[in-house]
Tab-separated table of C-alpha atoms in Angstrom:
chain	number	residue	atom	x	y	z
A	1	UNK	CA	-34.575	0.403	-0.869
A	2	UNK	CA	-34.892	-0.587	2.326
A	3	UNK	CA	-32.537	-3.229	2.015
A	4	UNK	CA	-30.135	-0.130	1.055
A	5	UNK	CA	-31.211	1.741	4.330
A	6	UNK	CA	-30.665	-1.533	6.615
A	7	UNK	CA	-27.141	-1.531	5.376
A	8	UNK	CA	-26.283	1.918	5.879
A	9	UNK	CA	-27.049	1.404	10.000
A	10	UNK	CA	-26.180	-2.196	9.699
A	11	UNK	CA	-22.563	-1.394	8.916
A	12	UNK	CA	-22.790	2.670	9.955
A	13	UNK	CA	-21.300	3.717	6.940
A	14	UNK	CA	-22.499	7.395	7.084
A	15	UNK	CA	-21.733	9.603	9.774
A	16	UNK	CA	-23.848	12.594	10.644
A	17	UNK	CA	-22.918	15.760	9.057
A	18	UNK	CA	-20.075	14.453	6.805
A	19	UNK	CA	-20.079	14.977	3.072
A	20	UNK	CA	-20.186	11.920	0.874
A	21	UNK	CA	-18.147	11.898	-2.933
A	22	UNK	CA	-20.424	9.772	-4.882
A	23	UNK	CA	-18.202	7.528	-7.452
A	24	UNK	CA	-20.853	8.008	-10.355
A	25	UNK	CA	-20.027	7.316	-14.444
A	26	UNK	CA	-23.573	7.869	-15.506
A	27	UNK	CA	-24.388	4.334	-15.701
A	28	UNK	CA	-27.579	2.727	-14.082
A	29	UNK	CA	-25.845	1.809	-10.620
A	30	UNK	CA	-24.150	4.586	-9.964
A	31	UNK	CA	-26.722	6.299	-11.032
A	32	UNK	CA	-29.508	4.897	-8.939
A	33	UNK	CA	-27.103	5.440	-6.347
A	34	UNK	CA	-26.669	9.294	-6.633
A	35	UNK	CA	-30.396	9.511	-6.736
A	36	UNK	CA	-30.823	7.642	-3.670
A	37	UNK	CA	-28.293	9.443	-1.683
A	38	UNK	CA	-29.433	12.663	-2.963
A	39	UNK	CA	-33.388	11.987	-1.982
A	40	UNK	CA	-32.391	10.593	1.342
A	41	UNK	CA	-29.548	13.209	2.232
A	42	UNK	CA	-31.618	14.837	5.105
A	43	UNK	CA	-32.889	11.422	6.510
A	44	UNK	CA	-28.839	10.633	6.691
A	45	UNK	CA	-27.930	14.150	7.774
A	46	UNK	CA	-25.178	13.928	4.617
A	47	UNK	CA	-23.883	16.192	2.507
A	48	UNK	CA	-23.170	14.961	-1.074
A	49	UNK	CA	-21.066	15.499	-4.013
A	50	UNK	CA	-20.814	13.542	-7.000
A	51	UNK	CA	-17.512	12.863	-8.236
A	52	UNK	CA	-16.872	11.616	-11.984
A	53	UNK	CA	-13.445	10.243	-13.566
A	54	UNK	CA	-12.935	10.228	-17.164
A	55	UNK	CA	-10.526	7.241	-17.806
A	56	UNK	CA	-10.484	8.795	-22.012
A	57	UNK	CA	-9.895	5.241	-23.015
A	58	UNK	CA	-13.394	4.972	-24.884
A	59	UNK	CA	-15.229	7.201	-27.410
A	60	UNK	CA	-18.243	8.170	-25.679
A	61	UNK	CA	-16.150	9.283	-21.966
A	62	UNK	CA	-16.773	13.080	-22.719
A	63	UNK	CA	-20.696	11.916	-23.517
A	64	UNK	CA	-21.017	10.280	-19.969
A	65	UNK	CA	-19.539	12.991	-18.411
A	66	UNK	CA	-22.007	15.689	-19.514
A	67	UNK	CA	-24.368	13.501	-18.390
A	68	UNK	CA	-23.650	13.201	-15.302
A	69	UNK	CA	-22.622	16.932	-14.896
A	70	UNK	CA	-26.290	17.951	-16.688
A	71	UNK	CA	-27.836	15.738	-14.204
A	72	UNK	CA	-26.250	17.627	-11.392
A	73	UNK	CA	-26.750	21.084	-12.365
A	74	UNK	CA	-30.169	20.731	-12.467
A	75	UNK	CA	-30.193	18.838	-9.371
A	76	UNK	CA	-28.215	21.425	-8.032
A	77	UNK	CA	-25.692	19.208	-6.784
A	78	UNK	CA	-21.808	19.994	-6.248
A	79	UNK	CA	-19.696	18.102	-9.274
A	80	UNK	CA	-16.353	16.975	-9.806
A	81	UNK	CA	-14.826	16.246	-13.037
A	82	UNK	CA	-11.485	14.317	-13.186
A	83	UNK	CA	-9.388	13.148	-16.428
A	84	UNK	CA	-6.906	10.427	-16.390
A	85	UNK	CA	-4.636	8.975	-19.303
A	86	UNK	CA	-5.442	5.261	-18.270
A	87	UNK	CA	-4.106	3.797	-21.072
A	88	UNK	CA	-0.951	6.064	-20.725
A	89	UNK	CA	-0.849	4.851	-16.895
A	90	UNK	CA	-0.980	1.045	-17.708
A	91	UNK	CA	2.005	1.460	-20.266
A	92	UNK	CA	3.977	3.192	-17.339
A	93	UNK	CA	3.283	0.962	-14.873
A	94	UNK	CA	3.040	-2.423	-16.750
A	95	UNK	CA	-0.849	-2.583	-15.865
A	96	UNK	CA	-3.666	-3.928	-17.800
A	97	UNK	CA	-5.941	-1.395	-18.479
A	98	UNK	CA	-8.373	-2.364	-16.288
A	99	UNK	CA	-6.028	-2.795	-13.658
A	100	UNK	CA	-4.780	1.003	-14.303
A	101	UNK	CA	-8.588	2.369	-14.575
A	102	UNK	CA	-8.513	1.219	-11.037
A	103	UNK	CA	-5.532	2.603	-9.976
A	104	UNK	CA	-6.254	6.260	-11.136
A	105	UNK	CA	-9.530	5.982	-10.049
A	106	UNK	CA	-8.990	5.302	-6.795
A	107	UNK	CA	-5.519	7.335	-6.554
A	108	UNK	CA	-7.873	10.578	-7.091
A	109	UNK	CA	-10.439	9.189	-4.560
A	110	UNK	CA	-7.784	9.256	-2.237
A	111	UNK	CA	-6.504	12.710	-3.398
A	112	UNK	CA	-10.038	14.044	-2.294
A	113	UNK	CA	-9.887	12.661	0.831
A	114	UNK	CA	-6.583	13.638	1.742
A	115	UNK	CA	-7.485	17.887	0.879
A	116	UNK	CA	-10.570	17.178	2.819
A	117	UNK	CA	-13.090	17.553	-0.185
A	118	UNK	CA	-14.953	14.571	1.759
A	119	UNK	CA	-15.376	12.352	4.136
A	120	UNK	CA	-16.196	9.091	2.310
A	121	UNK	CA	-16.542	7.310	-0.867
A	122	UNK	CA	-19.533	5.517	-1.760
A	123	UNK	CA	-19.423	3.087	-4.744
A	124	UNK	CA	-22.586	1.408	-6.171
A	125	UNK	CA	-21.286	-2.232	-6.172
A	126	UNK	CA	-24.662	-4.697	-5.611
A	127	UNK	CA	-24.874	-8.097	-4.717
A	128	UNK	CA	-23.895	-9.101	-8.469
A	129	UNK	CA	-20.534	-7.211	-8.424
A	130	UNK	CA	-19.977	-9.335	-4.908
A	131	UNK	CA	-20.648	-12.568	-6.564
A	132	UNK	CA	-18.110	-11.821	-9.183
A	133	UNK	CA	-15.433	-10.158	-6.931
A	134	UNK	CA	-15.974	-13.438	-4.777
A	135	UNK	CA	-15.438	-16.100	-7.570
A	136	UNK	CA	-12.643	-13.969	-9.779
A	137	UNK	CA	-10.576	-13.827	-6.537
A	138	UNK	CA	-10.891	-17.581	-6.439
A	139	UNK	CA	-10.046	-18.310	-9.889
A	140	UNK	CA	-6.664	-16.070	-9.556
A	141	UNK	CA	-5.862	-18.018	-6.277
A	142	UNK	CA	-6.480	-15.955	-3.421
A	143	UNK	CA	-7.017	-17.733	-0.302
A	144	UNK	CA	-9.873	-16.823	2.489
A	145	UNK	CA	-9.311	-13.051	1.976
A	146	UNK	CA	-10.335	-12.554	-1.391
A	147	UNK	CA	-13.229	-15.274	-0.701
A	148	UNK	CA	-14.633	-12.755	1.007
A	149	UNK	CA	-15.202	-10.418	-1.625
A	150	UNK	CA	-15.677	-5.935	-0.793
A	151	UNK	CA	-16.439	-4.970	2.442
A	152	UNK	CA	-19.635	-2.482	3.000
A	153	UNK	CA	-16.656	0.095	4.381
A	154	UNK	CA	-13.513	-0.398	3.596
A	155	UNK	CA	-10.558	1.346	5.303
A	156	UNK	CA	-13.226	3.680	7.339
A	157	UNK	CA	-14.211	5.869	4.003
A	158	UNK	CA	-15.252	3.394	1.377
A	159	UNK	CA	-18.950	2.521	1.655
A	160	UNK	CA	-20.964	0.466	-0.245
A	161	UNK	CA	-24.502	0.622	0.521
A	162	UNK	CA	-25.747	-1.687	-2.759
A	163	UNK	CA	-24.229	-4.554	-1.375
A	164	UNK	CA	-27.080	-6.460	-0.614
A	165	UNK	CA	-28.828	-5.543	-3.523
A	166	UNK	CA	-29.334	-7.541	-6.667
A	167	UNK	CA	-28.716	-5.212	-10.191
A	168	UNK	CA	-32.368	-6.000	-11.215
A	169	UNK	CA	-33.295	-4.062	-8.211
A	170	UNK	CA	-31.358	-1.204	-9.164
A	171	UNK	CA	-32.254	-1.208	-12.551
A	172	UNK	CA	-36.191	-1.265	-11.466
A	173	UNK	CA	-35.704	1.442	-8.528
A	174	UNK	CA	-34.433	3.480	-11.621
A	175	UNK	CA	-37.387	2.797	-14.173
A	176	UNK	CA	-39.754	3.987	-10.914
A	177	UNK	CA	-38.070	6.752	-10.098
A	178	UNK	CA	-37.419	8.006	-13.484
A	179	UNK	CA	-33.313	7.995	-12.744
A	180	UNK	CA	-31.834	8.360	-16.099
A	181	UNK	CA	-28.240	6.659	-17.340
A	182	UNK	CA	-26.054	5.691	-19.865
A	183	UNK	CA	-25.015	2.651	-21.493
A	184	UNK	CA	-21.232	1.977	-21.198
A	185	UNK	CA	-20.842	-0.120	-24.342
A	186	UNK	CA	-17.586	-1.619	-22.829
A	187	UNK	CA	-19.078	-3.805	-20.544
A	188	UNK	CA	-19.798	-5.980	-23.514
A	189	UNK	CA	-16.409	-6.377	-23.748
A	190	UNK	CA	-15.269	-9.632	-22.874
A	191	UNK	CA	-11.575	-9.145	-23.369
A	192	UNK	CA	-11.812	-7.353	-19.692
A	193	UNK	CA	-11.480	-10.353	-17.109
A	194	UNK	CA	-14.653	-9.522	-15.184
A	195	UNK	CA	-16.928	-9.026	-18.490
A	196	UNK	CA	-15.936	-12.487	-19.341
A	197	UNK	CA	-16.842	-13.680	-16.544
A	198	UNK	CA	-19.658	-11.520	-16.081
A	199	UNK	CA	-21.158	-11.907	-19.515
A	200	UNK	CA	-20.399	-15.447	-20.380
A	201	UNK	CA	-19.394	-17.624	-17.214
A	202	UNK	CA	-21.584	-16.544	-14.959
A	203	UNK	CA	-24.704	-16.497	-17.196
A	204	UNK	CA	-23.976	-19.947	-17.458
A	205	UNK	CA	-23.945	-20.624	-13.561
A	206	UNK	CA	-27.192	-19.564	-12.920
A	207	UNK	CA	-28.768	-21.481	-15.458
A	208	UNK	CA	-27.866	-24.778	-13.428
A	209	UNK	CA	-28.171	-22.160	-10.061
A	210	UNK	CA	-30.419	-20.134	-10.165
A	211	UNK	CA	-29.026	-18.985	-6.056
A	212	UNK	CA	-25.513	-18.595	-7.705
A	213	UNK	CA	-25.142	-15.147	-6.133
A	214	UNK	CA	-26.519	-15.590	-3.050
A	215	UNK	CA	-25.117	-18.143	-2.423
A	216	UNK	CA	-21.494	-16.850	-3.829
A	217	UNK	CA	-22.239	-13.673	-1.362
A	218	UNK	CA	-23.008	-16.388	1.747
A	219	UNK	CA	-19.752	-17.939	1.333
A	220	UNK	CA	-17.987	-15.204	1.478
A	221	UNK	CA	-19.655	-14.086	4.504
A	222	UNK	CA	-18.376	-17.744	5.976
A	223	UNK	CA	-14.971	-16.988	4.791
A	224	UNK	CA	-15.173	-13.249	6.556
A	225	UNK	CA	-15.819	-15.510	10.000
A	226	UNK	CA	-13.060	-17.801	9.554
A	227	UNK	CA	-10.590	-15.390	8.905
A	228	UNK	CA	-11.675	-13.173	11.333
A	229	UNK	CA	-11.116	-16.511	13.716
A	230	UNK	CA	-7.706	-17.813	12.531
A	231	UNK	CA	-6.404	-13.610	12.485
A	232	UNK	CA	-7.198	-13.450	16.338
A	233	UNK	CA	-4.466	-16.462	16.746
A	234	UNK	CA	-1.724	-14.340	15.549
A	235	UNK	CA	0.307	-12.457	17.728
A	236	UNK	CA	3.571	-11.192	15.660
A	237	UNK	CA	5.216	-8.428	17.772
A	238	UNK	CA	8.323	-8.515	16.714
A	239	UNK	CA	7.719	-7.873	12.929
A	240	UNK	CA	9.137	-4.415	12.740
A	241	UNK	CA	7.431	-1.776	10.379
A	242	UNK	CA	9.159	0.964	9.068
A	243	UNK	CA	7.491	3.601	6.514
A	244	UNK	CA	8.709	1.492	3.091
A	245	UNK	CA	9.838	-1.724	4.384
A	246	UNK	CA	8.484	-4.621	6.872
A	247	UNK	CA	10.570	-6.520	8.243
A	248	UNK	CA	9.543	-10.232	9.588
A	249	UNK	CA	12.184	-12.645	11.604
A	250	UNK	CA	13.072	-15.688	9.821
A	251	UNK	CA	11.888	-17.947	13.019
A	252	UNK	CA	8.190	-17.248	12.467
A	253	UNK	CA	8.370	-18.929	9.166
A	254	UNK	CA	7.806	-21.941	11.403
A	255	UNK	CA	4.201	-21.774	12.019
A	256	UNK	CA	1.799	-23.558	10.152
A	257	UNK	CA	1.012	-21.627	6.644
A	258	UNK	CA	-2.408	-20.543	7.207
A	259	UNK	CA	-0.874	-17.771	9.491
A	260	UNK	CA	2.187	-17.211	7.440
A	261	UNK	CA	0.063	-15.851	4.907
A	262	UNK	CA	-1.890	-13.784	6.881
A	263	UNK	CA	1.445	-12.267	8.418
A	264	UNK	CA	2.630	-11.965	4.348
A	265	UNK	CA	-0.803	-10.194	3.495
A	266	UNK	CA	-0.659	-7.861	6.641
A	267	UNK	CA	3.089	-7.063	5.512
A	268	UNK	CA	1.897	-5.958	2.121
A	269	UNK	CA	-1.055	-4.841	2.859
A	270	UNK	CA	1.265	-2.084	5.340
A	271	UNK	CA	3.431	-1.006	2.284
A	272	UNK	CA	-0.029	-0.426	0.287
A	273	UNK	CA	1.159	-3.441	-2.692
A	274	UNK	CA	-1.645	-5.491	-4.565
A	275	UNK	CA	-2.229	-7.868	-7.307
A	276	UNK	CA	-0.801	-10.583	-4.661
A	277	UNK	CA	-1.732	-14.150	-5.189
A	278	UNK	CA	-1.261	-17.668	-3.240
A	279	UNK	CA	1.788	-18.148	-5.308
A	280	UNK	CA	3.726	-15.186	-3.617
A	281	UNK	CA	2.917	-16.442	-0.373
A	282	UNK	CA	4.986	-20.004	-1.145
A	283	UNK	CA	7.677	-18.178	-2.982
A	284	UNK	CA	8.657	-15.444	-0.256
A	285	UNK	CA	7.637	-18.559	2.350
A	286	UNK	CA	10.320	-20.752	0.417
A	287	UNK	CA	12.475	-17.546	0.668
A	288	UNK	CA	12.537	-17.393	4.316
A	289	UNK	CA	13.274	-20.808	5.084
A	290	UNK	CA	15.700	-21.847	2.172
A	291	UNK	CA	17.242	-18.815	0.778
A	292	UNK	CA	21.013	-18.214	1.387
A	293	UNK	CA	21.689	-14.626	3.419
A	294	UNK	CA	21.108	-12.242	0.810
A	295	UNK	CA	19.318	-13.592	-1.223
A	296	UNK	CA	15.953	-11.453	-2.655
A	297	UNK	CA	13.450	-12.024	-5.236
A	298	UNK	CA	11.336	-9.053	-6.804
A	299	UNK	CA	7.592	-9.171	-6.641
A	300	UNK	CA	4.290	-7.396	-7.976
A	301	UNK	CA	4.193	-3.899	-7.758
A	302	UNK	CA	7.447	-3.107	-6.896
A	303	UNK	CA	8.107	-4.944	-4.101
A	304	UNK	CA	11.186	-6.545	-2.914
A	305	UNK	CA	11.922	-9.665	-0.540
A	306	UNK	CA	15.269	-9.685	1.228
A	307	UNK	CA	16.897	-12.521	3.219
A	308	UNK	CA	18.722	-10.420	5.227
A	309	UNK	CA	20.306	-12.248	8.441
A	310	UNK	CA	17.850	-13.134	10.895
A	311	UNK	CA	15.197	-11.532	8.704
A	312	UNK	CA	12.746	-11.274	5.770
A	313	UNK	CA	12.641	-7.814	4.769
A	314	UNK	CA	9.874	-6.749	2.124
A	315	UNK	CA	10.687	-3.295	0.738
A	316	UNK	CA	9.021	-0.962	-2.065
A	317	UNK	CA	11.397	1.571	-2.072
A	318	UNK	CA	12.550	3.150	-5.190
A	319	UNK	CA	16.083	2.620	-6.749
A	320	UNK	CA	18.534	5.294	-5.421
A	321	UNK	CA	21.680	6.835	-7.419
A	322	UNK	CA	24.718	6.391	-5.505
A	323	UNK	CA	25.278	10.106	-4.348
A	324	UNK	CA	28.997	11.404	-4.712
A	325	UNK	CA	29.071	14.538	-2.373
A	326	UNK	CA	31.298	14.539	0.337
A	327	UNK	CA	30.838	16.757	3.861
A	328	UNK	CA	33.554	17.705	6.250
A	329	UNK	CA	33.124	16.942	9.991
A	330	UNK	CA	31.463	19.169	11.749
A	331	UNK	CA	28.593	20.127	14.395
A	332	UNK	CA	25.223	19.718	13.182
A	333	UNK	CA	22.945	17.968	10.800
A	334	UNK	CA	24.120	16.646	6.879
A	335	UNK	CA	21.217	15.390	4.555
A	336	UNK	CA	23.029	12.477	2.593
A	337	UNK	CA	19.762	12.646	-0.538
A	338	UNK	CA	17.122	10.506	0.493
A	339	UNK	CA	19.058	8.340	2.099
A	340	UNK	CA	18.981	9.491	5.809
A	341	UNK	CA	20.424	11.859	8.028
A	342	UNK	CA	23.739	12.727	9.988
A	343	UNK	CA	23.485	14.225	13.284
A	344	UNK	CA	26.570	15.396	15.675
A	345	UNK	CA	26.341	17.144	18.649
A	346	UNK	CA	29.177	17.404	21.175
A	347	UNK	CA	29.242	15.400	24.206
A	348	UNK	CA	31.276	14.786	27.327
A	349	UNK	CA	34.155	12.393	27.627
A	350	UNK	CA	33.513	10.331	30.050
A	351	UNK	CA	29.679	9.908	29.327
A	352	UNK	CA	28.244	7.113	27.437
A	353	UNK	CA	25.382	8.004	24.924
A	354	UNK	CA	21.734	6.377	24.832
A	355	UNK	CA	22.187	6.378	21.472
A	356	UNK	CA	24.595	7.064	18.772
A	357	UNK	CA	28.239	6.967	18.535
A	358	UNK	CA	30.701	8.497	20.803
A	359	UNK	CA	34.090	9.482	19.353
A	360	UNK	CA	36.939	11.395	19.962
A	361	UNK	CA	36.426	14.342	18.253
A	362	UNK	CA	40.249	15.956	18.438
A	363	UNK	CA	41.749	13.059	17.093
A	364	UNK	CA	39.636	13.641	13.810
A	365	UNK	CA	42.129	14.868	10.984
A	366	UNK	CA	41.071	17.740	9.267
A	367	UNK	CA	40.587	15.961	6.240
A	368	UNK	CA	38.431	13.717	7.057
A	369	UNK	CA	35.154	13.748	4.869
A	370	UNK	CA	31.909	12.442	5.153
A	371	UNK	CA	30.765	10.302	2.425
A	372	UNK	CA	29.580	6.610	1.245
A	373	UNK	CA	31.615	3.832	1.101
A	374	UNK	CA	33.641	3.447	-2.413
A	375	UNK	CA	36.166	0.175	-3.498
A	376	UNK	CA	39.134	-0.488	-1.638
A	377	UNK	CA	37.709	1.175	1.532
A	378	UNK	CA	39.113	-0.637	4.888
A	379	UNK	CA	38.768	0.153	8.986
A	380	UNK	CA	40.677	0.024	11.670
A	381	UNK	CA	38.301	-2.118	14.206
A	382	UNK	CA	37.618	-1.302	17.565
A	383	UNK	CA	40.062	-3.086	19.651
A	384	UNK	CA	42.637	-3.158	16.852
A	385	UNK	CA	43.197	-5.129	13.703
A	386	UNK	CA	41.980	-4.030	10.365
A	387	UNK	CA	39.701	-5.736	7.369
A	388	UNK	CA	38.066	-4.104	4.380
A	389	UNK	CA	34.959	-2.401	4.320
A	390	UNK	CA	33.187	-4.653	2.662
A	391	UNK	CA	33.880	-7.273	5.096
A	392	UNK	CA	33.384	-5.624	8.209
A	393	UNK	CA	30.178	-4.659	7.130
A	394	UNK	CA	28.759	-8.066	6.241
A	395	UNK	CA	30.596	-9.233	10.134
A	396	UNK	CA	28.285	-6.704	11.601
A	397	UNK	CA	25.231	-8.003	9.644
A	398	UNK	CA	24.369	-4.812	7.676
A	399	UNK	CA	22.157	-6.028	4.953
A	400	UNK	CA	23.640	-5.685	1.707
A	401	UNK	CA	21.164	-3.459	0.111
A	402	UNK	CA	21.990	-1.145	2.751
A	403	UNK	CA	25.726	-0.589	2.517
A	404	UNK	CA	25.742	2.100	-0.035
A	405	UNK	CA	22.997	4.098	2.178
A	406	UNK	CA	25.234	4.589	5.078
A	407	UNK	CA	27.928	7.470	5.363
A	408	UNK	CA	31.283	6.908	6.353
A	409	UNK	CA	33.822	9.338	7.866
A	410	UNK	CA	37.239	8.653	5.808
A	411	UNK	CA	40.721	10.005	5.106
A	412	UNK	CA	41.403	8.633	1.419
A	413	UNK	CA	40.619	4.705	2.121
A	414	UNK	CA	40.881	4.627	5.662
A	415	UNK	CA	37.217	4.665	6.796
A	416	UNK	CA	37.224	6.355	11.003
A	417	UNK	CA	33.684	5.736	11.406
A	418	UNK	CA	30.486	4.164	10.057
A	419	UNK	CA	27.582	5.976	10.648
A	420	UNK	CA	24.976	4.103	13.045
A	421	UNK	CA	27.659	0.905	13.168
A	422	UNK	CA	30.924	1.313	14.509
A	423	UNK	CA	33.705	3.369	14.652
A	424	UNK	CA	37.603	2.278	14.219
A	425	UNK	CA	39.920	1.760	16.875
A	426	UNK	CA	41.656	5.240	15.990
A	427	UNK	CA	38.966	7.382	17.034
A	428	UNK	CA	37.955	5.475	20.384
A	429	UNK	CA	37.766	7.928	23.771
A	430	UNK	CA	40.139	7.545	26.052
A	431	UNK	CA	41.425	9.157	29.678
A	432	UNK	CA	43.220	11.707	27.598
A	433	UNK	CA	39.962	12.706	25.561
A	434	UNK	CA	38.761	16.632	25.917
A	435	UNK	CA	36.464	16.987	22.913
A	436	UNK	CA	33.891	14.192	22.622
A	437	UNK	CA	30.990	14.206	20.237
A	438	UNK	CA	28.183	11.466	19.219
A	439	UNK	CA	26.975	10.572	15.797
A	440	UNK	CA	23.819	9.610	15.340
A	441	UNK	CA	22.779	8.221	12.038
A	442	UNK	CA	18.936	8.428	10.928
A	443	UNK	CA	18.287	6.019	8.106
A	444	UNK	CA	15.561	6.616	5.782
A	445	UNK	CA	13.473	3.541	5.423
């Protein structure tokens, strides 16, 4: 296993002292590598723990993990057992089932690492999981990217230390070290997209190349370089991140589309969305450049592109109720739901804020209410002359999926002040102000 061992320093995927979660389902990768990790724990200065998800989509799941929890007792190795409805999660979600075995799986990998169970993941992916990564991503359409197949640690906890390994090598590590496993009976199933090509396309392949792996694995490594070359072009500063939503300006849409996509990717990549192909990258590109303000097309994953102004704006928010509270004016802080929050504080006269809205604060009418914009709203603008809501809103460029998030103060119809925006012409401070205050409007991206 040296090839294992040249890996682990190669790429430093083990630190000293952490613990390791080892992904392990009992079968003859995983396996081999729970037995490696375990024999070779001291040489690493690791602590491990073997972590086991029952997906209860197939007849023999509560079989495997016995197995796997036998093999640990009397290894006397820490075990975690984890259930999840997969077949439950792809009918909520709209996943194929392999698709949502992958999703729980990893969602509790990242649960453990989050409460601090562990430091990293390893997964027993070889050489012959690389070669089919590599060529699946191609047949779907992904560009350089997905050419390049897993990476030995991904995202600083994910390690791989099989990668350069072929699965014969596995398999005979196990026969010499006497490493038991099971035999998941579903990778004979060729309805899954990477049995298929596992069990019938690529069988085929190496018949006529024998190298077919290897040589998938090399070009991958090629594609890796490239990338890594064309990403050090890009300098995008002004894409603006936000927690849920990326927003990109409409002008860099003019660069040539090897770098468009990799701005696209990073974008997604940020708000954590997958099963993106090359065809997303030409339809949000074709957004950008020929889409009428507005305009917004839904993607994968429960994304959405806006055209908003000067802007693309990719978003995975969820859909929010219109809220129907309403808050007087006052001092303080209002939570409008999710949406964002209110914040006045009084201020003098005859200072200008760094931020925020200043208003007169005595020549708001005790009725006046804080709440979101409803039909037939209209403003007095600043300077005089009045237009409806709706119109003074798209004048000031406030994106249109954002004009039910934003409070306004109102008497009846007769909107004072929009929160973060403007306020109207009757609440402006003047010589004769005593009582100033500024509104400051935190939107929740």
């Amino acid at each position: 296993m040296e090839k294992a061992f040249n890996s682990i320093k190669k790429n430093r995927l083990f630190k000293s002292g952490e613990t390791v979660g080892i992904a392990c389902s009992g079968g003859a990768d995983s396996m081999a590598l729970l037995h490696f990790l375990n024999a070779n724990k001291d040489k690493l200065d690791i602590d491990i723990m073997v972590v086991h998800v029952d997906h209860a989509t197939r007849e023999f799941d509560a079989r495997d993990a016995a197995f796997v929890a036998d093999y640990c007792k009397q290894s006397g190795i820490k075990f975690y057992k984890f259930k999840v409805e997969s077949a439950v999660l792809a009918r909520q979600k709209g996943f194929s089932l392999e698709q949502a075995c992958r999703e729980g799986r990893y969602g509790l990998f990242e649960s453990l690492l989050k409460r601090q169970l562990c430091d990293k993941i390893a997964l027993a992916h070889h050489m012959g999981d690389q070669a089919e990564t590599i060529l699946l991503n191609i047949l779907r359409g992904s560009g350089l990217k997905g050419a390049q197949g897993m990476e030995p640690l991904r995202d600083g906890v994910y390690a791989r230390p099989f990668l350069d390994l072929t699965k014969q090598e596995l398999l005979n590590y196990c026969y010499q070290n006497d490493v038991p496993f099971v035999e998941d009976e579903t990778n004979s199933d060729n309805n899954f997209a990477r049995n298929f090509l596992r069990n019938v396309i690529l069988p085929e392949i190496r018949k006529q190349w024998p190298n077919a792996d290897e040589n998938l694995v090399a070009f991958g490594a090629i594609a890796k370089t490239d990338d890594e070359f064309i990403n050090a072009l890009m300098n995008f500063d002004a894409i603006i991140y936000g927690e849920q939503t990326v927003k990109i300006p409409l002008n860099y849409f003019v660069y040539q589309s090897s770098l468009v996509n990799r701005m696209l990717i990073r974008a997604l990549a940020h708000l954590n969305a997958a099963g993106y192909e090359s065809k997303h990258m030409v339809l949000l590109s074709d957004l950008a450049k020929n889409g009428s303000n507005g305009a917004k097309l839904n993607l994968p994953d429960k994304v959405t592109a806006y055209r908003e102004y000067d802007y693309l704006t990719l978003t995975r928010k969820k859909v929010k109720e219109k809220i129907a509270e309403e808050y007087p004016f006052k001092l303080g802080q209002i939570k409008f739901n999710d949406y964002g929050k209110l914040k006045i504080k009084l201020a003098k006269p005859i200072e200008k804020p760094l931020s925020g809205l200043l208003i007169d604060a005595g020549k708001v009418p005790a009725e006046a209410v804080w709440r979101l914009r409803a039909e037939g709203d209209y403003i007095t603008k600043f300077g005089g002359g009045t237009k409806k809501l709706k119109q003074f809103l798209i004048d000031k460029k406030v994106p249109a999926r954002m004009r039910d998030m934003i409070p306004v103060l109102a008497v009846g119809s007769n909107v004072l002040a929009v929160a973060g925006v403007e306020i109207s012409d009757s609440l402006k401070v003047d010589q004769a102000s005593r009582r100033a205050a500024v509104v400051e409007y935190e939107l929740f991206d």
